[in-house]
Coordinates of N, CA, C and O and ligand atoms in Angstrom, one line a residue:
M1 N 21.1 4.4 14.6 CA 21.2 2.9 14.4 C 21.1 2.6 12.9 O 20.6 3.5 12.2
R2 N 21.5 1.4 12.6 CA 21.3 1.0 11.2 C 20.1 0.0 11.1 O 20.0 -0.8 12.0
V3 N 19.4 0.2 10.0 CA 18.2 -0.7 9.8 C 18.5 -1.4 8.5 O 18.8 -0.8 7.4
N4 N 18.3 -2.8 8.5 CA 18.5 -3.6 7.3 C 17.1 -4.3 7.1 O 16.6 -4.9 8.0
C5 N 16.7 -4.3 5.9 CA 15.4 -5.0 5.5 C 15.4 -5.2 4.0 O 16.3 -4.8 3.3
T6 N 14.4 -6.0 3.6 CA 14.2 -6.2 2.1 C 13.1 -5.3 1.7 O 12.0 -5.4 2.3
V7 N 13.3 -4.5 0.7 CA 12.2 -3.7 0.2 C 11.9 -4.0 -1.3 O 12.9 -3.9 -2.1
N8 N 10.7 -4.5 -1.6 CA 10.4 -4.8 -3.0 C 11.4 -5.8 -3.6 O 11.8 -5.7 -4.7
G9 N 11.8 -6.7 -2.7 CA 12.7 -7.8 -3.2 C 14.2 -7.5 -3.2 O 15.0 -8.3 -3.6
T10 N 14.6 -6.2 -2.8 CA 16.0 -5.8 -2.8 C 16.4 -5.5 -1.4 O 15.7 -4.9 -0.6
D11 N 17.6 -6.0 -1.1 CA 18.2 -5.7 0.3 C 18.4 -4.2 0.4 O 19.0 -3.6 -0.5
Q12 N 18.0 -3.6 1.5 CA 18.2 -2.2 1.7 C 18.7 -2.0 3.1 O 18.4 -2.7 4.0
S13 N 19.4 -0.9 3.3 CA 19.8 -0.5 4.6 C 19.8 1.0 4.7 O 20.0 1.7 3.7
A14 N 19.6 1.5 5.9 CA 19.6 2.9 6.2 C 20.4 3.2 7.5 O 20.2 2.4 8.4
D15 N 21.3 4.1 7.4 CA 22.1 4.5 8.5 C 21.6 5.7 9.3 O 20.9 6.5 8.7
D16 N 22.1 5.8 10.5 CA 21.8 7.0 11.3 C 20.3 7.2 11.5 O 19.8 8.3 11.6
V17 N 19.6 6.1 11.6 CA 18.1 6.1 11.8 C 17.9 6.4 13.3 O 18.4 5.7 14.2
W18 N 17.0 7.4 13.6 CA 16.6 7.7 15.0 C 15.6 6.6 15.5 O 14.8 6.2 14.7
E19 N 15.7 6.2 16.7 CA 14.9 5.1 17.2 C 13.4 5.4 17.0 O 12.6 4.5 16.9
G20 N 13.0 6.6 17.1 CA 11.6 6.9 17.0 C 11.1 7.2 15.5 O 9.9 7.5 15.3
E21 N 12.0 7.0 14.6 CA 11.6 7.2 13.2 C 10.6 6.1 12.7 O 10.7 5.0 13.0
S22 N 9.7 6.6 11.8 CA 8.7 5.6 11.3 C 9.3 4.9 10.0 O 10.1 5.5 9.3
L23 N 8.7 3.7 9.8 CA 9.0 3.1 8.5 C 8.7 4.0 7.3 O 9.4 4.0 6.4
L24 N 7.5 4.7 7.4 CA 7.1 5.6 6.4 C 8.2 6.6 6.1 O 8.6 6.8 4.9
Y25 N 8.8 7.2 7.1 CA 9.8 8.2 6.9 C 11.1 7.6 6.3 O 11.7 8.1 5.4
V26 N 11.4 6.4 6.8 CA 12.6 5.7 6.2 C 12.4 5.4 4.7 O 13.3 5.6 3.9
L27 N 11.2 4.9 4.4 CA 11.0 4.6 3.0 C 11.0 5.9 2.1 O 11.7 5.9 1.0
R28 N 10.4 6.9 2.5 CA 10.3 8.1 1.7 C 11.6 8.9 1.7 O 12.0 9.4 0.6
E29 N 12.1 9.1 2.9 CA 13.2 10.1 3.0 C 14.6 9.4 2.9 O 15.6 10.1 2.6
R30 N 14.7 8.2 3.2 CA 16.1 7.5 3.2 C 16.2 6.5 2.1 O 17.4 6.2 1.7
M31 N 15.1 6.0 1.6 CA 15.3 4.9 0.6 C 14.7 5.4 -0.8 O 14.7 4.6 -1.7
G32 N 14.3 6.6 -0.9 CA 13.9 7.1 -2.2 C 12.6 6.5 -2.8 O 12.5 6.3 -4.0
L33 N 11.7 6.1 -1.9 CA 10.4 5.5 -2.3 C 9.3 6.4 -1.8 O 8.7 6.1 -0.8
P34 N 8.9 7.4 -2.6 CA 7.9 8.3 -2.1 C 6.4 7.9 -2.4 O 5.5 8.6 -2.3
G35 N 6.3 6.6 -2.9 CA 4.9 6.2 -3.3 C 4.0 6.2 -2.1 O 2.8 6.7 -2.2
S36 N 4.4 5.7 -1.0 CA 3.6 5.7 0.2 C 3.4 7.1 0.7 O 4.4 7.8 0.9
K37 N 2.2 7.5 1.0 CA 2.0 8.9 1.3 C 1.8 9.2 2.8 O 1.3 8.3 3.6
N38 N 2.2 10.4 3.2 CA 2.2 10.8 4.6 C 1.0 11.8 4.7 O 1.2 13.0 4.3
A39 N -0.1 11.4 5.3 CA -1.2 12.3 5.4 C -1.5 12.6 6.9 O -1.5 13.8 7.3
C40 N -1.8 11.6 7.7 CA -2.2 11.9 9.0 C -1.1 11.6 10.1 O -1.1 12.1 11.1
E41 N -0.2 10.6 9.7 CA 0.8 10.2 10.6 C 0.3 9.6 11.9 O 1.1 9.6 12.9
Q42 N -0.9 9.2 11.9 CA -1.4 8.6 13.2 C -2.4 7.4 13.0 O -3.2 7.1 13.8
G43 N -2.2 6.7 11.8 CA -2.9 5.5 11.6 C -4.4 5.7 11.3 O -5.2 4.7 11.4
E44 N -4.8 6.9 10.9 CA -6.2 7.1 10.6 C -6.6 7.0 9.2 O -7.8 6.8 8.8
C45 N -5.7 7.3 8.2 CA -6.1 7.5 6.8 C -5.7 6.3 5.9 O -6.3 6.2 4.8
G46 N -4.7 5.6 6.2 CA -4.3 4.4 5.3 C -3.5 4.8 4.1 O -3.1 3.9 3.4
S47 N -3.1 6.1 3.9 CA -2.4 6.4 2.7 C -1.0 5.9 2.7 O -0.3 5.9 1.7
C48 N -0.5 5.5 3.9 CA 0.9 5.0 4.0 C 1.0 3.5 4.0 O 2.0 2.9 4.4
T49 N -0.1 2.8 3.6 CA -0.2 1.3 3.8 C 0.9 0.6 2.9 O 1.0 0.9 1.7
V50 N 1.6 -0.3 3.5 CA 2.6 -1.1 2.8 C 2.4 -2.5 3.4 O 1.8 -2.7 4.5
Y51 N 3.0 -3.5 2.7 CA 3.0 -4.8 3.2 C 4.3 -4.9 4.2 O 5.4 -4.5 3.8
L52 N 4.1 -5.5 5.3 CA 5.2 -5.9 6.2 C 5.1 -7.4 6.4 O 4.2 -7.9 7.0
D53 N 6.1 -8.2 5.8 CA 6.0 -9.6 5.8 C 4.6 -10.1 5.4 O 3.9 -10.9 6.0
D54 N 4.1 -9.6 4.3 CA 2.9 -10.0 3.6 C 1.6 -9.5 4.3 O 0.5 -10.0 3.9
V55 N 1.7 -8.7 5.3 CA 0.5 -8.2 6.0 C 0.5 -6.7 5.8 O 1.4 -6.0 6.1
P56 N -0.7 -6.1 5.3 CA -0.7 -4.7 5.2 C -0.7 -4.0 6.5 O -1.4 -4.4 7.4
V57 N 0.1 -2.9 6.6 CA 0.2 -2.2 7.9 C 0.3 -0.7 7.5 O 0.7 -0.3 6.4
C58 N 0.0 0.2 8.5 CA 0.2 1.6 8.3 C 1.6 1.9 8.6 O 2.1 1.7 9.8
S59 N 2.4 2.2 7.6 CA 3.9 2.4 7.9 C 4.2 3.5 8.8 O 5.3 3.6 9.3
C60 N 3.2 4.5 8.9 CA 3.5 5.6 9.9 C 3.5 5.1 11.3 O 4.0 5.8 12.2
L61 N 2.9 4.0 11.6 CA 2.8 3.4 12.9 C 3.8 2.4 13.2 O 3.9 1.9 14.4
V62 N 4.7 2.1 12.3 CA 5.7 1.0 12.5 C 7.0 1.7 12.7 O 7.5 2.6 11.9
A63 N 7.7 1.5 13.9 CA 9.0 2.0 14.2 C 10.0 1.4 13.2 O 9.9 0.2 13.0
A64 N 10.9 2.2 12.8 CA 11.9 1.7 11.8 C 12.6 0.4 12.4 O 12.9 -0.5 11.6
G65 N 12.9 0.4 13.7 CA 13.7 -0.7 14.2 C 12.9 -2.0 14.1 O 13.5 -3.1 14.2
Q66 N 11.5 -1.9 14.0 CA 10.7 -3.1 14.0 C 10.9 -3.9 12.6 O 10.4 -5.0 12.5
V67 N 11.4 -3.2 11.6 CA 11.5 -3.9 10.3 C 12.8 -4.6 10.1 O 13.1 -5.1 9.1
E68 N 13.7 -4.5 11.1 CA 15.0 -5.2 11.0 C 14.9 -6.6 10.5 O 14.2 -7.4 11.2
G69 N 15.5 -6.9 9.4 CA 15.5 -8.3 8.9 C 14.2 -8.8 8.3 O 14.0 -9.9 8.0
R70 N 13.2 -7.8 8.1 CA 11.9 -8.2 7.6 C 11.7 -7.8 6.1 O 12.6 -7.1 5.6
R71 N 10.6 -8.2 5.6 CA 10.3 -7.9 4.2 C 9.2 -6.8 4.1 O 8.1 -7.0 4.7
V72 N 9.5 -5.8 3.3 CA 8.6 -4.7 3.1 C 8.2 -4.7 1.6 O 9.1 -4.9 0.7
R73 N 7.0 -4.5 1.3 CA 6.6 -4.3 -0.1 C 5.7 -3.1 -0.2 O 4.7 -2.9 0.5
T74 N 6.1 -2.1 -1.1 CA 5.4 -0.9 -1.2 C 4.6 -0.8 -2.5 O 4.7 -1.8 -3.3
V75 N 3.9 0.2 -2.7 CA 3.1 0.4 -3.9 C 4.0 0.3 -5.2 O 3.6 -0.2 -6.2
E76 N 5.3 0.8 -5.0 CA 6.2 0.7 -6.1 C 6.4 -0.8 -6.5 O 6.7 -1.1 -7.7
G77 N 6.4 -1.7 -5.5 CA 6.6 -3.1 -5.7 C 5.5 -3.8 -6.3 O 5.5 -5.0 -6.6
L78 N 4.3 -3.1 -6.6 CA 3.2 -3.8 -7.1 C 3.0 -3.5 -8.6 O 2.1 -3.9 -9.3
S79 N 4.0 -2.8 -9.2 CA 4.0 -2.6 -10.6 C 4.5 -3.8 -11.4 O 5.0 -4.7 -10.8
D80 N 4.3 -3.8 -12.7 CA 4.7 -4.9 -13.5 C 5.9 -4.4 -14.3 O 5.8 -4.0 -15.4
G81 N 7.1 -4.4 -13.7 CA 8.3 -3.7 -14.3 C 8.0 -2.3 -14.4 O 7.6 -1.6 -13.5
E82 N 8.2 -1.8 -15.6 CA 7.9 -0.3 -15.9 C 6.4 0.0 -16.1 O 6.0 1.1 -16.0
A83 N 5.7 -1.1 -16.3 CA 4.2 -0.9 -16.5 C 3.4 -1.0 -15.2 O 3.9 -1.5 -14.2
L84 N 2.2 -0.5 -15.3 CA 1.4 -0.6 -14.1 C 1.0 -2.0 -13.8 O 0.8 -2.8 -14.7
G85 N 0.9 -2.3 -12.5 CA 0.4 -3.6 -12.1 C -1.2 -3.7 -12.3 O -1.8 -2.7 -12.6
P86 N -1.7 -4.9 -12.2 CA -3.2 -5.0 -12.5 C -4.1 -4.2 -11.6 O -5.1 -3.6 -12.1
I87 N -3.8 -4.0 -10.3 CA -4.6 -3.2 -9.5 C -4.5 -1.7 -9.9 O -5.4 -1.0 -10.0
Q88 N -3.2 -1.3 -10.1 CA -3.0 0.1 -10.5 C -3.7 0.4 -11.8 O -4.3 1.4 -12.0
K89 N -3.6 -0.5 -12.8 CA -4.3 -0.4 -14.0 C -5.8 -0.2 -13.9 O -6.4 0.6 -14.5
A90 N -6.4 -1.1 -13.0 CA -7.8 -1.0 -12.8 C -8.2 0.3 -12.2 O -9.3 0.9 -12.6
F91 N -7.4 0.9 -11.3 CA -7.7 2.2 -10.7 C -7.8 3.3 -11.8 O -8.6 4.1 -11.8
V92 N -6.8 3.2 -12.7 CA -6.7 4.2 -13.8 C -7.9 4.0 -14.7 O -8.6 5.0 -15.0
E93 N -8.2 2.8 -15.1 CA -9.3 2.6 -16.1 C -10.6 2.9 -15.5 O -11.5 3.3 -16.3
C94 N -10.8 2.8 -14.2 CA -12.1 3.1 -13.6 C -12.2 4.5 -13.2 O -13.3 4.9 -12.6
G95 N -11.2 5.3 -13.4 CA -11.3 6.7 -12.9 C -11.3 6.8 -11.4 O -11.9 7.7 -10.9
A96 N -10.6 5.9 -10.7 CA -10.7 5.9 -9.3 C -9.6 6.7 -8.6 O -9.4 6.7 -7.4
V97 N -8.9 7.5 -9.5 CA -7.8 8.4 -9.0 C -8.2 9.8 -9.3 O -8.4 10.2 -10.4
Q98 N -8.2 10.7 -8.2 CA -8.3 12.1 -8.5 C -7.1 12.8 -8.0 O -6.1 12.8 -8.8
C99 N -7.0 13.3 -6.8 CA -5.7 13.9 -6.4 C -4.6 12.8 -6.2 O -3.4 13.1 -6.3
G100 N -5.0 11.6 -5.9 CA -4.1 10.5 -5.9 C -3.4 10.3 -4.5 O -2.6 9.3 -4.4
F101 N -3.7 11.1 -3.6 CA -3.0 11.0 -2.3 C -3.4 9.7 -1.6 O -2.5 9.1 -1.0
C102 N -4.6 9.3 -1.7 CA -5.0 8.0 -1.0 C -4.7 6.8 -1.8 O -4.7 5.7 -1.3
T103 N -4.4 7.0 -3.1 CA -4.3 5.9 -4.0 C -3.3 4.8 -3.7 O -3.6 3.6 -3.7
P104 N -2.0 5.2 -3.3 CA -1.1 4.1 -3.0 C -1.5 3.1 -1.9 O -1.4 1.9 -2.0
G105 N -2.1 3.7 -0.9 CA -2.6 2.9 0.2 C -3.7 2.0 -0.2 O -3.8 0.8 0.2
L106 N -4.6 2.6 -1.0 CA -5.8 1.8 -1.5 C -5.3 0.7 -2.4 O -5.9 -0.4 -2.4
V107 N -4.3 1.0 -3.2 CA -3.8 -0.1 -4.1 C -3.2 -1.2 -3.4 O -3.5 -2.4 -3.7
V108 N -2.5 -0.9 -2.3 CA -1.9 -2.0 -1.5 C -3.0 -2.8 -0.8 O -3.0 -4.1 -0.9
Q109 N -3.9 -2.1 -0.2 CA -5.0 -2.8 0.5 C -5.9 -3.6 -0.5 O -6.3 -4.8 -0.2
A110 N -6.2 -3.1 -1.6 CA -7.0 -3.8 -2.6 C -6.2 -5.0 -3.2 O -6.8 -6.1 -3.4
H111 N -4.9 -4.9 -3.3 CA -4.1 -6.0 -3.8 C -4.2 -7.1 -2.8 O -4.4 -8.3 -3.2
D112 N -4.1 -6.8 -1.5 CA -4.2 -7.9 -0.5 C -5.5 -8.6 -0.6 O -5.6 -9.8 -0.5
L113 N -6.6 -7.8 -0.7 CA -8.0 -8.4 -0.8 C -8.1 -9.3 -2.0 O -8.5 -10.5 -1.8
V114 N -7.7 -8.8 -3.1 CA -7.9 -9.6 -4.4 C -7.0 -10.9 -4.3 O -7.4 -11.9 -4.9
E115 N -5.9 -10.8 -3.7 CA -5.0 -12.0 -3.6 C -5.6 -13.0 -2.6 O -5.5 -14.2 -2.8
R116 N -6.3 -12.5 -1.5 CA -6.8 -13.4 -0.5 C -8.2 -14.0 -0.8 O -8.6 -15.1 -0.5
V117 N -9.0 -13.1 -1.5 CA -10.5 -13.5 -1.6 C -10.8 -13.5 -3.1 O -10.7 -12.5 -3.8
P118 N -11.0 -14.7 -3.7 CA -11.2 -14.8 -5.1 C -12.4 -14.0 -5.7 O -12.2 -13.4 -6.8
D119 N -13.5 -13.9 -5.0 CA -14.6 -13.2 -5.6 C -15.3 -12.4 -4.5 O -16.4 -12.7 -4.0
P120 N -14.6 -11.3 -4.1 CA -15.1 -10.5 -3.0 C -16.5 -9.9 -3.2 O -16.7 -9.3 -4.3
S121 N -17.3 -9.9 -2.2 CA -18.6 -9.2 -2.3 C -18.4 -7.7 -2.0 O -17.3 -7.3 -1.5
D122 N -19.4 -6.9 -2.3 CA -19.2 -5.5 -2.0 C -19.0 -5.3 -0.6 O -18.2 -4.4 -0.2
A123 N -19.6 -6.0 0.3 CA -19.4 -5.9 1.7 C -18.0 -6.2 2.1 O -17.4 -5.5 2.9
E124 N -17.4 -7.2 1.5 CA -16.0 -7.6 1.8 C -15.1 -6.5 1.3 O -14.1 -6.2 1.9
I125 N -15.4 -5.9 0.1 CA -14.5 -4.9 -0.4 C -14.6 -3.6 0.5 O -13.6 -3.1 0.9
R126 N -15.8 -3.3 0.9 CA -15.9 -2.1 1.8 C -15.2 -2.4 3.2 O -14.6 -1.5 3.7
E127 N -15.4 -3.6 3.7 CA -14.7 -3.9 4.9 C -13.2 -3.8 4.8 O -12.5 -3.3 5.6
A128 N -12.7 -4.4 3.7 CA -11.2 -4.4 3.5 C -10.6 -3.0 3.3 O -9.5 -2.7 3.8
L129 N -11.4 -2.1 2.8 CA -10.9 -0.7 2.5 C -11.4 0.3 3.6 O -11.2 1.5 3.4
A130 N -12.0 -0.3 4.6 CA -12.6 0.6 5.6 C -11.5 1.6 6.3 O -11.9 2.7 6.8
G131 N -10.3 1.2 6.3 CA -9.3 2.0 7.0 C -8.6 3.0 6.0 O -7.6 3.6 6.4
N132 N -9.0 3.0 4.8 CA -8.4 3.9 3.8 C -9.4 5.0 3.4 O -10.4 4.8 2.8
L133 N -9.0 6.2 3.8 CA -9.9 7.4 3.5 C -9.5 8.1 2.2 O -8.4 8.2 1.9
C134 N -10.6 8.5 1.5 CA -10.4 9.2 0.3 C -11.4 10.5 0.4 O -12.5 10.3 0.7
R135 N -10.8 11.6 0.1 CA -11.6 12.9 0.3 C -12.1 13.3 -1.1 O -12.8 14.3 -1.2
C136 N -11.8 12.6 -2.2 CA -12.1 13.1 -3.5 C -13.2 12.3 -4.2 O -14.1 12.9 -4.9
T137 N -13.1 11.0 -4.2 CA -13.8 10.2 -5.2 C -15.2 9.8 -4.8 O -16.0 9.4 -5.7
G138 N -15.6 9.9 -3.6 CA -16.9 9.3 -3.2 C -16.9 7.8 -3.1 O -17.9 7.2 -2.9
Y139 N -15.8 7.2 -3.4 CA -15.5 5.7 -3.2 C -16.1 4.9 -4.3 O -15.7 3.7 -4.5
E140 N -17.2 5.3 -5.0 CA -17.8 4.4 -6.0 C -16.9 3.9 -7.0 O -16.9 2.7 -7.4
K141 N -16.0 4.8 -7.6 CA -15.1 4.4 -8.6 C -14.0 3.5 -8.1 O -13.4 2.7 -8.8
I142 N -13.7 3.7 -6.8 CA -12.7 2.8 -6.2 C -13.3 1.4 -6.1 O -12.6 0.4 -6.4
L143 N -14.6 1.3 -5.7 CA -15.2 0.0 -5.6 C -15.3 -0.6 -7.0 O -15.0 -1.8 -7.2
D144 N -15.5 0.2 -8.1 CA -15.5 -0.3 -9.4 C -14.2 -0.9 -9.8 O -14.1 -2.0 -10.4
A145 N -13.1 -0.2 -9.4 CA -11.8 -0.6 -9.7 C -11.4 -2.0 -9.0 O -10.8 -2.9 -9.6
V146 N -11.8 -2.1 -7.8 CA -11.6 -3.3 -7.1 C -12.4 -4.5 -7.7 O -11.9 -5.6 -7.8
R147 N -13.6 -4.2 -8.0 CA -14.4 -5.3 -8.7 C -13.8 -5.7 -10.0 O -13.7 -6.9 -10.3
L148 N -13.3 -4.7 -10.8 CA -12.7 -5.1 -12.1 C -11.4 -5.9 -11.8 O -11.2 -6.9 -12.5
A149 N -10.6 -5.4 -10.9 CA -9.3 -6.1 -10.6 C -9.6 -7.6 -10.1 O -8.9 -8.5 -10.5
A150 N -10.6 -7.7 -9.3 CA -11.0 -9.0 -8.7 C -11.5 -9.9 -9.8 O -11.1 -11.1 -9.9
S151 N -12.3 -9.4 -10.8 CA -12.8 -10.3 -11.8 C -11.7 -10.7 -12.8 O -11.6 -11.9 -13.2
R152 N -10.8 -9.8 -13.1 CA -9.6 -10.2 -13.9 C -8.7 -11.2 -13.2 O -8.2 -12.1 -13.9
R153 N -8.6 -11.0 -11.9 CA -7.7 -12.0 -11.2 C -8.4 -13.4 -11.2 O -7.7 -14.4 -11.3
A154 N -9.7 -13.4 -11.0 CA -10.4 -14.6 -11.0 C -10.3 -15.3 -12.4 O -10.1 -16.5 -12.5
D155 N -10.4 -14.5 -13.5 CA -10.3 -15.1 -14.8 C -8.9 -15.7 -15.0 O -8.7 -16.7 -15.8
S156 N -7.9 -15.2 -14.3 CA -6.5 -15.6 -14.6 C -6.1 -16.8 -13.7 O -5.0 -17.3 -13.8
R157 N -7.0 -17.2 -12.8 CA -6.7 -18.2 -11.8 C -6.8 -19.6 -12.5 O -7.6 -19.8 -13.4
Ligands
FES201 S1 -0.3 8.6 7.2 FE1 -0.3 6.6 8.1 S2 -2.4 6.2 8.4 FE2 -2.4 8.2 7.7
FES202 S1 -8.2 10.7 -4.8 FE1 -7.9 12.4 -3.5 S2 -8.0 11.6 -1.5 FE2 -8.5 10.0 -2.8

């Protein structure tokens, strides 16, 4: 089947998609967007998180056919042109990236939080990121990055 959707503001289509194929597979293998990572493929780790119509979802759990005519935004779409976007920058500055496998999903999830909640508490940050697993950082630097991004976002409002 053919799948048509908008990805990061650009119309995209993929041909010969198998009905059981995931959005994650289509993004990575058919559309040349390898930012979203494939770790568990069963909705447990959050490394594949993307926006689907402005709501963060695990793209490994979304069937390709479900995105027909809808809007997808990936971690690549959160950059500022060729430069890093504010959340990405905060992760780098705070040392919240080690192997980087979890990072794209965390960046999307943190972006959603910072856009929705002007001054998130630590409890709100932990709750928002609860579905995103990291095996390297111990999470403290990730929390620092989200606090930094949130305070900068608040200053710019
Ligand atoms: S790869 Fe999708 S949640 Fe782990
Ligand atoms: S930085 Fe390695 S899993 Fe998070």
